[in-house]
XYZ file of C-alpha atoms in Angstrom:
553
model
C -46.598 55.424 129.060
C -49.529 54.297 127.341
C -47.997 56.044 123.686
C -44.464 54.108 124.579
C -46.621 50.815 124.979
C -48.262 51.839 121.777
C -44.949 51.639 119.761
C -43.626 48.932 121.338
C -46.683 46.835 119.995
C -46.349 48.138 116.771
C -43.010 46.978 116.556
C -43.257 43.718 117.836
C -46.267 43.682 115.290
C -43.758 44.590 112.702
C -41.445 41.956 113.981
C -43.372 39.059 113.558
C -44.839 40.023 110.472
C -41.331 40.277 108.995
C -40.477 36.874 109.944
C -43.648 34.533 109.502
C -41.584 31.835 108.580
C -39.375 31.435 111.990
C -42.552 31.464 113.874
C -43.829 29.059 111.645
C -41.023 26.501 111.237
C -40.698 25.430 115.051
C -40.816 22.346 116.360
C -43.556 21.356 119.007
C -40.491 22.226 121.437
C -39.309 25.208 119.974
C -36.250 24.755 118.763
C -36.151 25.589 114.877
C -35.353 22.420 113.438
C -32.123 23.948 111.296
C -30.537 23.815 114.878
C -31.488 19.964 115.231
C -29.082 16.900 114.664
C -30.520 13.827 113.646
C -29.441 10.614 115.353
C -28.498 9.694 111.941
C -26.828 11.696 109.414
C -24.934 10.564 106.043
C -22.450 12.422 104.743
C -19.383 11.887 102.070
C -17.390 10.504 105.082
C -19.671 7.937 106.076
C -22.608 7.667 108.229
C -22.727 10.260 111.336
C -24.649 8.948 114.378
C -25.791 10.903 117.592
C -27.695 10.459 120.605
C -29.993 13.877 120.870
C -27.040 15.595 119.488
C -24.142 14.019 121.413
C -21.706 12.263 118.660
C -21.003 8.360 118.890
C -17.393 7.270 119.698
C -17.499 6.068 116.305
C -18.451 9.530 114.646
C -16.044 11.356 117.242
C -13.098 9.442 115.296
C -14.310 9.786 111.958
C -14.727 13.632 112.283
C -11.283 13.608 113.918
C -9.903 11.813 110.783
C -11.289 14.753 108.749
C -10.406 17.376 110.496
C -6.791 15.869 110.261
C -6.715 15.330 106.662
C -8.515 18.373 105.490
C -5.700 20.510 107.315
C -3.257 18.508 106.224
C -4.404 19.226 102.629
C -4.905 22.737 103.202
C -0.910 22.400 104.347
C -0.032 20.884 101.511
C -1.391 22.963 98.882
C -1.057 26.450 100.863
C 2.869 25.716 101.914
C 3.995 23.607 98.644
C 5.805 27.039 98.121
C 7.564 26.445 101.316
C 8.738 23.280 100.416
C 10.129 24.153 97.065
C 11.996 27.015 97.843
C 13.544 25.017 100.720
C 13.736 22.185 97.958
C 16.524 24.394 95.943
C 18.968 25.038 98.929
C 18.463 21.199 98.879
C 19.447 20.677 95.273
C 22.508 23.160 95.487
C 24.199 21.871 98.699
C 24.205 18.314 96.728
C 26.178 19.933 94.231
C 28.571 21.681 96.768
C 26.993 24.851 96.494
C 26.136 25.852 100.281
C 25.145 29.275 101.489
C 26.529 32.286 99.541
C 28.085 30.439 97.219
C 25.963 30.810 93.580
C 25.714 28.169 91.094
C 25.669 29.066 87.111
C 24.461 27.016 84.156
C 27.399 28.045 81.502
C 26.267 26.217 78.783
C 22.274 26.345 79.368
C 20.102 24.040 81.367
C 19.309 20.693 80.620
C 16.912 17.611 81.571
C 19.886 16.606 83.975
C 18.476 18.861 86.654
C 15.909 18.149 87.924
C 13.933 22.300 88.049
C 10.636 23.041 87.897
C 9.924 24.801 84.361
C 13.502 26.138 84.192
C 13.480 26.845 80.462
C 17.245 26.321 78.135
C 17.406 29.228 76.682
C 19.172 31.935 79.208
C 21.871 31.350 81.678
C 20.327 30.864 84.878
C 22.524 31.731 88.229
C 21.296 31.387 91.647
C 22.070 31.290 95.345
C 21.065 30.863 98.992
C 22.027 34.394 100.608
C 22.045 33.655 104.798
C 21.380 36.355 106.619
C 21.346 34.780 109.895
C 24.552 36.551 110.722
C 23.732 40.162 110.014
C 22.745 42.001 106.243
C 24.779 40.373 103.099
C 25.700 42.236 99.873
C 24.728 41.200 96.133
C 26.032 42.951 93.630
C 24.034 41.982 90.796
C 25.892 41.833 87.356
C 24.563 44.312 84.373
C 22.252 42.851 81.675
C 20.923 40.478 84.393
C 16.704 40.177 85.371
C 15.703 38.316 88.493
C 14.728 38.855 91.671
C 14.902 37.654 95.143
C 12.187 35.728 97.500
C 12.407 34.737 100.940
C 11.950 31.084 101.742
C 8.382 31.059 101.472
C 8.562 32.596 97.843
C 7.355 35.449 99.050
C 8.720 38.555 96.893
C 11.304 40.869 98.268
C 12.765 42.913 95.401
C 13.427 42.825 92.090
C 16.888 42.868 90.522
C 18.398 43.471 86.794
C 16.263 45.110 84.471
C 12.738 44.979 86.298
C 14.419 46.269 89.414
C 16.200 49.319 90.331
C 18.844 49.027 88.599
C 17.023 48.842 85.401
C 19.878 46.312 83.971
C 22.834 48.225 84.979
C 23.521 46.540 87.644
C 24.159 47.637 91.489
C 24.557 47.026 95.188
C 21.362 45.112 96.812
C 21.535 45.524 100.897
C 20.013 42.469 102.162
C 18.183 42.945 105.582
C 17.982 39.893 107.826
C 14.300 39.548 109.802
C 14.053 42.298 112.397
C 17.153 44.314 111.813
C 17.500 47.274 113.807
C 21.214 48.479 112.974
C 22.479 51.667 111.012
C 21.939 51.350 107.384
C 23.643 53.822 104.588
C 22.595 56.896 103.263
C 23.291 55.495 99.878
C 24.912 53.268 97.171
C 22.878 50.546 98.419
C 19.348 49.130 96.756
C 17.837 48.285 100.398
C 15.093 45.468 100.722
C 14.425 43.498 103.978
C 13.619 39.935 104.295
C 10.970 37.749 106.661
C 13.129 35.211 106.390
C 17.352 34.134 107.528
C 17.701 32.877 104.023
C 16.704 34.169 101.121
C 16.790 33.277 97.126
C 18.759 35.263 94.639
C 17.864 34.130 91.221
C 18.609 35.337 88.201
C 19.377 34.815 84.504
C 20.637 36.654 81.171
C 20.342 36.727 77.698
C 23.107 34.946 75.489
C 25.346 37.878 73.151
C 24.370 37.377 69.615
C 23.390 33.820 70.468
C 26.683 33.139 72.562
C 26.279 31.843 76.092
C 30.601 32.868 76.458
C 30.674 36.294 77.060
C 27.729 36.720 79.205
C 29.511 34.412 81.755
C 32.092 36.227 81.816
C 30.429 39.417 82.652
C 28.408 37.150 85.350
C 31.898 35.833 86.848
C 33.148 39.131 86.288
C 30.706 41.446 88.849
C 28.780 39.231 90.762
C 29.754 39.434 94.147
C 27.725 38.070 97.791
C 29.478 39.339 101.783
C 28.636 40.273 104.698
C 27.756 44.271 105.393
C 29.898 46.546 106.659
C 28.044 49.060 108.565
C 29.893 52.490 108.799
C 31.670 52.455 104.841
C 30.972 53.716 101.909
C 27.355 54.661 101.554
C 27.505 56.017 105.015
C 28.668 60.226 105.233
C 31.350 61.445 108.289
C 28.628 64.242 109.407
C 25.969 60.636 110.386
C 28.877 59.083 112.062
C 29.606 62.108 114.019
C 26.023 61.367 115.627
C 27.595 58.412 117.209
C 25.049 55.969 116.385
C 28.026 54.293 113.709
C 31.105 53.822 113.423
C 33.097 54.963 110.330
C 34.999 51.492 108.776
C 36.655 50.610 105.138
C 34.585 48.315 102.947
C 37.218 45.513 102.854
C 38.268 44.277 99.532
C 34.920 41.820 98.149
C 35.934 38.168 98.498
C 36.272 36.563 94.956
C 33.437 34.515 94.061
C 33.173 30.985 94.048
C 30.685 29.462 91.357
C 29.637 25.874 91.241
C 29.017 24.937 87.749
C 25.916 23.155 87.388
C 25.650 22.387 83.867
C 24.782 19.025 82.731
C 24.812 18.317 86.548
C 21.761 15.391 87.855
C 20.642 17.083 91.120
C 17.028 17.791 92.296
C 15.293 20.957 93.692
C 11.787 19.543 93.437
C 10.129 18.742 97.062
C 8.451 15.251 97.320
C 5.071 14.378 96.527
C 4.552 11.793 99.489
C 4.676 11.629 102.908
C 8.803 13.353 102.646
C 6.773 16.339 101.610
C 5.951 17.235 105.341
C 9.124 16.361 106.864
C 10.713 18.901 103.956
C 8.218 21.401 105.189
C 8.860 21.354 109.059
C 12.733 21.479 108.266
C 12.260 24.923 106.527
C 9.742 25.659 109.642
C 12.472 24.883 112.135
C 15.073 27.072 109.917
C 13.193 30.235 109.580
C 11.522 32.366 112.137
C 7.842 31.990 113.297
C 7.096 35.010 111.824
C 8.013 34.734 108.848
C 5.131 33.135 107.277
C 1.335 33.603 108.275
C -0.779 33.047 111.141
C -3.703 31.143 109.214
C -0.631 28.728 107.473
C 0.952 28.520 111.154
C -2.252 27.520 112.335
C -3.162 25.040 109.501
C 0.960 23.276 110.222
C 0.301 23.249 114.176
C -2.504 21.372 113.648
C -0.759 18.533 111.796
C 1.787 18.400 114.474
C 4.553 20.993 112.512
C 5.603 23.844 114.724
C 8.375 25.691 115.318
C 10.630 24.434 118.146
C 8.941 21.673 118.391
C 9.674 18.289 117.215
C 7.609 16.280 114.380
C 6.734 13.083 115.101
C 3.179 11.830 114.150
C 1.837 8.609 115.006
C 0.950 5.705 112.652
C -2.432 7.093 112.307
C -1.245 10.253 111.470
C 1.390 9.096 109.153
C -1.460 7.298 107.162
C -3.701 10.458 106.729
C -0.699 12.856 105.828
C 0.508 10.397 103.018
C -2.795 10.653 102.252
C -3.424 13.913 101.975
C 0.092 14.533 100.280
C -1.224 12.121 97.595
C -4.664 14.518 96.941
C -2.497 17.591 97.248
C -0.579 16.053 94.140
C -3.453 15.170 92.459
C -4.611 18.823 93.036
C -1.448 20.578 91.553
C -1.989 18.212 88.735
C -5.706 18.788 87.979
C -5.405 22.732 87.831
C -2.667 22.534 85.519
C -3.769 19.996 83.226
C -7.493 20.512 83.793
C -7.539 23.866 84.906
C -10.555 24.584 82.140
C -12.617 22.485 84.546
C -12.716 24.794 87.536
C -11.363 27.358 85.935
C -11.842 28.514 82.293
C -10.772 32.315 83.099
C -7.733 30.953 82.699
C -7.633 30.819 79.153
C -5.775 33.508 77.722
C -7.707 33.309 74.235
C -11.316 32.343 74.939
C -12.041 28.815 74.323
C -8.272 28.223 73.940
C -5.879 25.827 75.471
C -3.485 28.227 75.912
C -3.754 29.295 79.790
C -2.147 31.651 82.462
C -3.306 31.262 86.368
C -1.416 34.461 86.865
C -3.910 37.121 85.296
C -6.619 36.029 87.467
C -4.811 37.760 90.410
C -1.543 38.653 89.690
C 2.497 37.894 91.488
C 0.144 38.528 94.932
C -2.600 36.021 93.590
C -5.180 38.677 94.466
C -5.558 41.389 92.617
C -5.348 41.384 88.333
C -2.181 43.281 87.150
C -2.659 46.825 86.268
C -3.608 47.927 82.985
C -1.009 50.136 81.174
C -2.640 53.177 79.113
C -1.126 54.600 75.855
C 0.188 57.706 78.038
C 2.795 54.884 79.764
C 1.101 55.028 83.017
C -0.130 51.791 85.353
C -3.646 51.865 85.925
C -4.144 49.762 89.366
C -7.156 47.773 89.645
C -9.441 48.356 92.675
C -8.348 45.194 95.426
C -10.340 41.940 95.205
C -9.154 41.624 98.626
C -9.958 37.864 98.537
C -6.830 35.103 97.536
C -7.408 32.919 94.228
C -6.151 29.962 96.211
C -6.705 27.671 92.938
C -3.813 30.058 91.301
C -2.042 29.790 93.817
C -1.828 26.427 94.568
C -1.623 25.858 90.438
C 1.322 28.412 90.583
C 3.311 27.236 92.914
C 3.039 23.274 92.465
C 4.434 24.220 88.435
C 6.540 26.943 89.051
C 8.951 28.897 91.154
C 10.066 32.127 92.596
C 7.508 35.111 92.142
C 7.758 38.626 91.417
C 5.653 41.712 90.156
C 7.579 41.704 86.596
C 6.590 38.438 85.795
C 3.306 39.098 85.445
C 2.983 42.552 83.999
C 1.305 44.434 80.956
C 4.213 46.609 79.797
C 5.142 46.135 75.972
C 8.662 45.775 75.024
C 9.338 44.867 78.933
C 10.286 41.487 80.700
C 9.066 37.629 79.120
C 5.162 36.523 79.132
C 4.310 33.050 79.123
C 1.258 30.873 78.111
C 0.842 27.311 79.193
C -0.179 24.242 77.115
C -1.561 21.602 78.951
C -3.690 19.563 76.611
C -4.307 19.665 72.441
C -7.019 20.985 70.653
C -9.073 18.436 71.676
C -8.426 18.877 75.154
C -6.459 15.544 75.708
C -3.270 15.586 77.349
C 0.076 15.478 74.877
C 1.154 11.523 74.023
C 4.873 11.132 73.487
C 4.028 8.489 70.919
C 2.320 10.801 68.657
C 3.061 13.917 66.491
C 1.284 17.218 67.072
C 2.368 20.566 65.235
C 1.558 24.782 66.380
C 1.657 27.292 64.004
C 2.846 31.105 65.192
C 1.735 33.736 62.505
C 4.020 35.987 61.504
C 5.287 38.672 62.821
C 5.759 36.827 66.103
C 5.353 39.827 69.335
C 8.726 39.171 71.124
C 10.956 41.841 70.484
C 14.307 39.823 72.331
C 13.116 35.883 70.991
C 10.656 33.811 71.549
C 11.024 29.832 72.430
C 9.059 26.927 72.929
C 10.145 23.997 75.696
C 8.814 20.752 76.648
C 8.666 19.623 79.632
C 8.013 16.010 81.871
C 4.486 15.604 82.550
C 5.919 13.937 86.232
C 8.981 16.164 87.420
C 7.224 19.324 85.259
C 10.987 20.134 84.560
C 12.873 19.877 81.268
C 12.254 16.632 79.019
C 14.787 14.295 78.537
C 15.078 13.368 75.428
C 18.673 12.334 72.836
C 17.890 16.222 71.660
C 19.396 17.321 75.361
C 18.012 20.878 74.828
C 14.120 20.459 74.068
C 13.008 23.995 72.922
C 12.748 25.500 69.564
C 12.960 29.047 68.721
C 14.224 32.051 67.247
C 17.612 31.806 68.582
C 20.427 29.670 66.886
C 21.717 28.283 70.398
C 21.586 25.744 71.946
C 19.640 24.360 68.848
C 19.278 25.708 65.276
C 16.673 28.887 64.651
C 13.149 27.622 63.771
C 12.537 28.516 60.156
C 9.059 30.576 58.933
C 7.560 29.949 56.027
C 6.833 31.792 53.061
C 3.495 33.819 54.137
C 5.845 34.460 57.538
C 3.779 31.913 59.771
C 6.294 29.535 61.823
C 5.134 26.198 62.549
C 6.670 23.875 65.342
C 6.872 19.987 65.187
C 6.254 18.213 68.510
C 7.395 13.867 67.752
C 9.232 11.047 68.317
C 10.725 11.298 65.097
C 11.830 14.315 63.257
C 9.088 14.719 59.970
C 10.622 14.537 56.737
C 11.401 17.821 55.362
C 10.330 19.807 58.620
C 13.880 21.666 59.452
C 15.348 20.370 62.953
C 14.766 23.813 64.168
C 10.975 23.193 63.708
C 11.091 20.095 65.974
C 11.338 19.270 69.251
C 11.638 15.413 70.131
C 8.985 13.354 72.562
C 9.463 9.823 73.822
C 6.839 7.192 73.542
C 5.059 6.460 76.708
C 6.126 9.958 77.982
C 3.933 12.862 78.502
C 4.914 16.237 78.091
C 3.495 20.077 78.006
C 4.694 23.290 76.978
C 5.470 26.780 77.600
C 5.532 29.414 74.860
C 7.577 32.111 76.076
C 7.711 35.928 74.770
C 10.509 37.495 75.572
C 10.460 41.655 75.545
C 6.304 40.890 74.279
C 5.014 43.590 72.346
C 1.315 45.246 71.975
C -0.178 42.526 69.976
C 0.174 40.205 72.324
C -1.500 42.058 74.921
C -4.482 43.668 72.953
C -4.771 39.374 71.709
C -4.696 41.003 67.858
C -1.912 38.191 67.178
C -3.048 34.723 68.825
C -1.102 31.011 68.149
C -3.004 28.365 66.955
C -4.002 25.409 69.409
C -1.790 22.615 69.397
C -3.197 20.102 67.212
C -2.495 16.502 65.924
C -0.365 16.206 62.658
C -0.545 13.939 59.962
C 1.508 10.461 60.754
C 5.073 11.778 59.442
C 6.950 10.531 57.244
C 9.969 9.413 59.411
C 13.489 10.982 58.603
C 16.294 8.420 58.717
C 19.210 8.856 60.221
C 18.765 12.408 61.404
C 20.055 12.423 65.091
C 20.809 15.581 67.002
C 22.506 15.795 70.179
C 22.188 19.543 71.058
């Protein structure tokens, strides 16, 4: 007893040797004064009273207020996503396009539609699949690359080239939320969705700078219907276990595509208060499952949940158009001022050229994988923590998400770098004339492109040029031209420089700001190892203007 007593002092002895400084720092009654509230506190949302720790009526409503607002920010940035891809379905129903029914740009996109960062150099064709009635069919066309989120952009499968049918096209089995039902032994690419719709996207390369014949081949084999359980892809020996019945694969419907070229429609959610009602639409639509419990939480607390309706007081109004207008402001800041928070996001260091995806990948997580000389992926160990602020960036700029977007392979899929602001890190003034020079030997195997786009919709500028991008292809507007050590250099203007080729230029408007995207299509090793690197985008001399040299295309 007495040895037990012994150690017990010693470790109490221990004990309050080890922490002299909580013995220390209480107050006369105790309590450690980390654990007291003031009567009077200020903080950035004003001055907090108490009454020996009770909060005033006053402070009760002001912390209310903040609660209210900082979830409603959280909701805005974390389920902008949401809203966009909800946003498209939008945009093609206005052109007659509903469910099923895909929409193709023939003859390119252009500042018309209203698309966030669509780019006008590959024929884009898209559709709503529903799946609300059992699994649908795609049969994706060859020489296609896409892929296909759910209605929180969440990534389901790949299709075309970075999918499984490696650009020979195929059957994609579409799998509605919590399907149970028999399923073929083959024939099929399977993939199951959270959500009753989903987005097919996709897009292919013009043939020898032709937009015509790869039309036709899209008209030609792309095909969306219903499942038929039981046909081909299923053998007689798993129908004999009576768990299916054998059927005929009826004749695919012809498809019905809604031309959308040169079409004004918008698939861009709002930036105000219409943002939230956009947002519990796509809530009421999908199931409650389908998105996260932490994202649930954050729209529950704003009033948004599912089966429910939305209908938020004046009070609330007020602080959700408020906190729609700093969720705006956020998108903005990390793309334009992303080297702020964020200068990792530089692809060259010290460069304006920026990409929020390598900081965590199409998962915003985890970096893509390296890719050794052997032809093997190297995964990175799991950060296991979200990059929110790439996220957020992402999604406010840009849509749909996949794994081969963001991927180290050379020769494989498009890369992209973002330009934001100039050299001297101001953002780009339609008024004035900037130039970038590409040296030579340019690392894009397919073709490379540059396109502006509308600092306010972030979709394609608008300009009397219809199509503004310049590039190594000769359509929709002539090839840029190198010079003679090989280096290419691009024109950015109101006016088209004298002797600069219109190829080399890409027209601005006064009082309109723009950025760009500098895309790298089939990217090869130098761009990866950095060893070839564009120069920033810099302000020209004042050009001489060139009369009377107007281009439509």
């Amino acid at each position: 007893m007495k040895q037990s007593f012994r150690v017990f002092a010693a470790v109490t002895a221990c004990a309050v040797l080890s922490f002299p400084r909580l013995a220390a720092a209480q107050t006369p009654s105790g309590i450690p004064p980390g654990l007291i509230t003031p009567d009077r506190v200020e903080t950035r949302i004003g001055t907090l009273e108490f009454k020996d720790g009770a909060p005033t009526v006053e402070t009760a409503e002001k912390v209310r207020d903040t609660l209210d607002f900082t979830r409603a920010l959280n909701a805005y940035n974390n389920s902008f996503r949401g809203a966009s891809a909800y946003a498209l379905g939008k945009g093609f129903q206005s052109i007659g396009a509903e469910d099923n029914t895909p929409i193709i740009f023939s003859d390119l996109m252009d500042a018309k539609s209203l698309f966030l960062t669509a780019n006008a150099d590959t024929i884009y064709y898209m559709a709503v699949v529903n799946l609300s009635k059992g699994p649908m069919v795609v049969e994706q066309p060859p020489m296609g690359l896409g892929t296909i989120n759910d209605m929180w952009f969440s990534w389901i499968v790949d299709i075309g080239f970075p999918g499984p049918d490696r650009g020979e096209g195929g059957k994609y089995l579409i799998l509605p939320p919590g399907y149970e039902g028999p399923l073929p032994e083959g024939g099929f690419y399977i993939a199951r969705s959270k959500t009753n719709r989903v987005l097919y996207a996709a897009r292919s390369f013009l043939t020898n700078n032709d937009p015509k014949p790869t039309v036709e081949l899209i008209k030609k084999h792309l095909k969306i219907y219903p499942y038929t359980p039981g046909g081909v892809g299923t053998s007689i020996a798993t129908a004999l276990e009576g768990k299916v019945r054998l059927a005929k694969n009826p004749p695919a419907p012809e498809t019905r595509f809604v031309e959308a070229s040169g079409k004004a429609f918008n698939t861009i959610p709002p930036g105000d208060y219409g943002f939230f009602e956009m947002i519990n639409e796509n809530v009421q639509q999908e199931p409650a499952t389908s998105y996260d419990v932490e994202l649930s939480g954050q729209l529950a607390a704003i009033g948004i949940v599912k089966g429910k309706p939305f209908k938020p007081d004046a009070r609330m109004k007020k602080i959700l158009t408020d906190a729609a207008a700093v969720g705006n402001a956020t998108g903005r800041v990390l793309n334009w001022r992303s080297a702020v928070p964020h200068p990792e996001w530089a692809y060259y260091p010290g460069s304006m050229w920026a990409s929020m995806l390598w900081e965590g990948g199409a998962n915003f997580e985890t970096p893509p994988p390296e890719f050794t000389k052997e032809g093997m992926f190297k995964p990175l160990l799991p950060t296991g923590a979200r990059t929110l602020d790439s996220r957020t960036a992402f999604y406010y700029g840009y849509t749909l998400d996949s794994p081969g977007m963001i991927m180290r392979i050379p020769d494989v899929g498009s890369q992209y770098l973002m330009g934001f602001v100039d050299s001297a890190n101001n953002p780009f003034d339609g008024g004035k004339t900037y130039k970038v020079t590409l040296p030579k030997n340019i690392p894009a195997r397919a073709f490379w492109s540059f396109t502006l786009y509308d600092n306010q919709t972030r979709s394609l500028l608008d300009t009397p040029q219809r199509f503004p991008r310049a590039g190594s292809q000769t359509y929709p507007s002539p090839a840029a031209e190198a010079s003679a050590d090989g280096s290419t250099t691009i024109y950015f203007g109101p006016t088209q420089p004298q002797e600069v080729p219109r190829g080399n230029w890409i027209q601005t408007t006064p009082g309109k700001g723009w950025f760009t995207i500098l895309r790298l299509y089939s990217p090869l090793e130098p761009f990866f190892t950095k060893a070839w690197r564009p120069s920033e985008i810099e302000l020209a001399a004042a050009p001489t203007e060139t009369i009377g040299r107007q281009d439509k295309r």
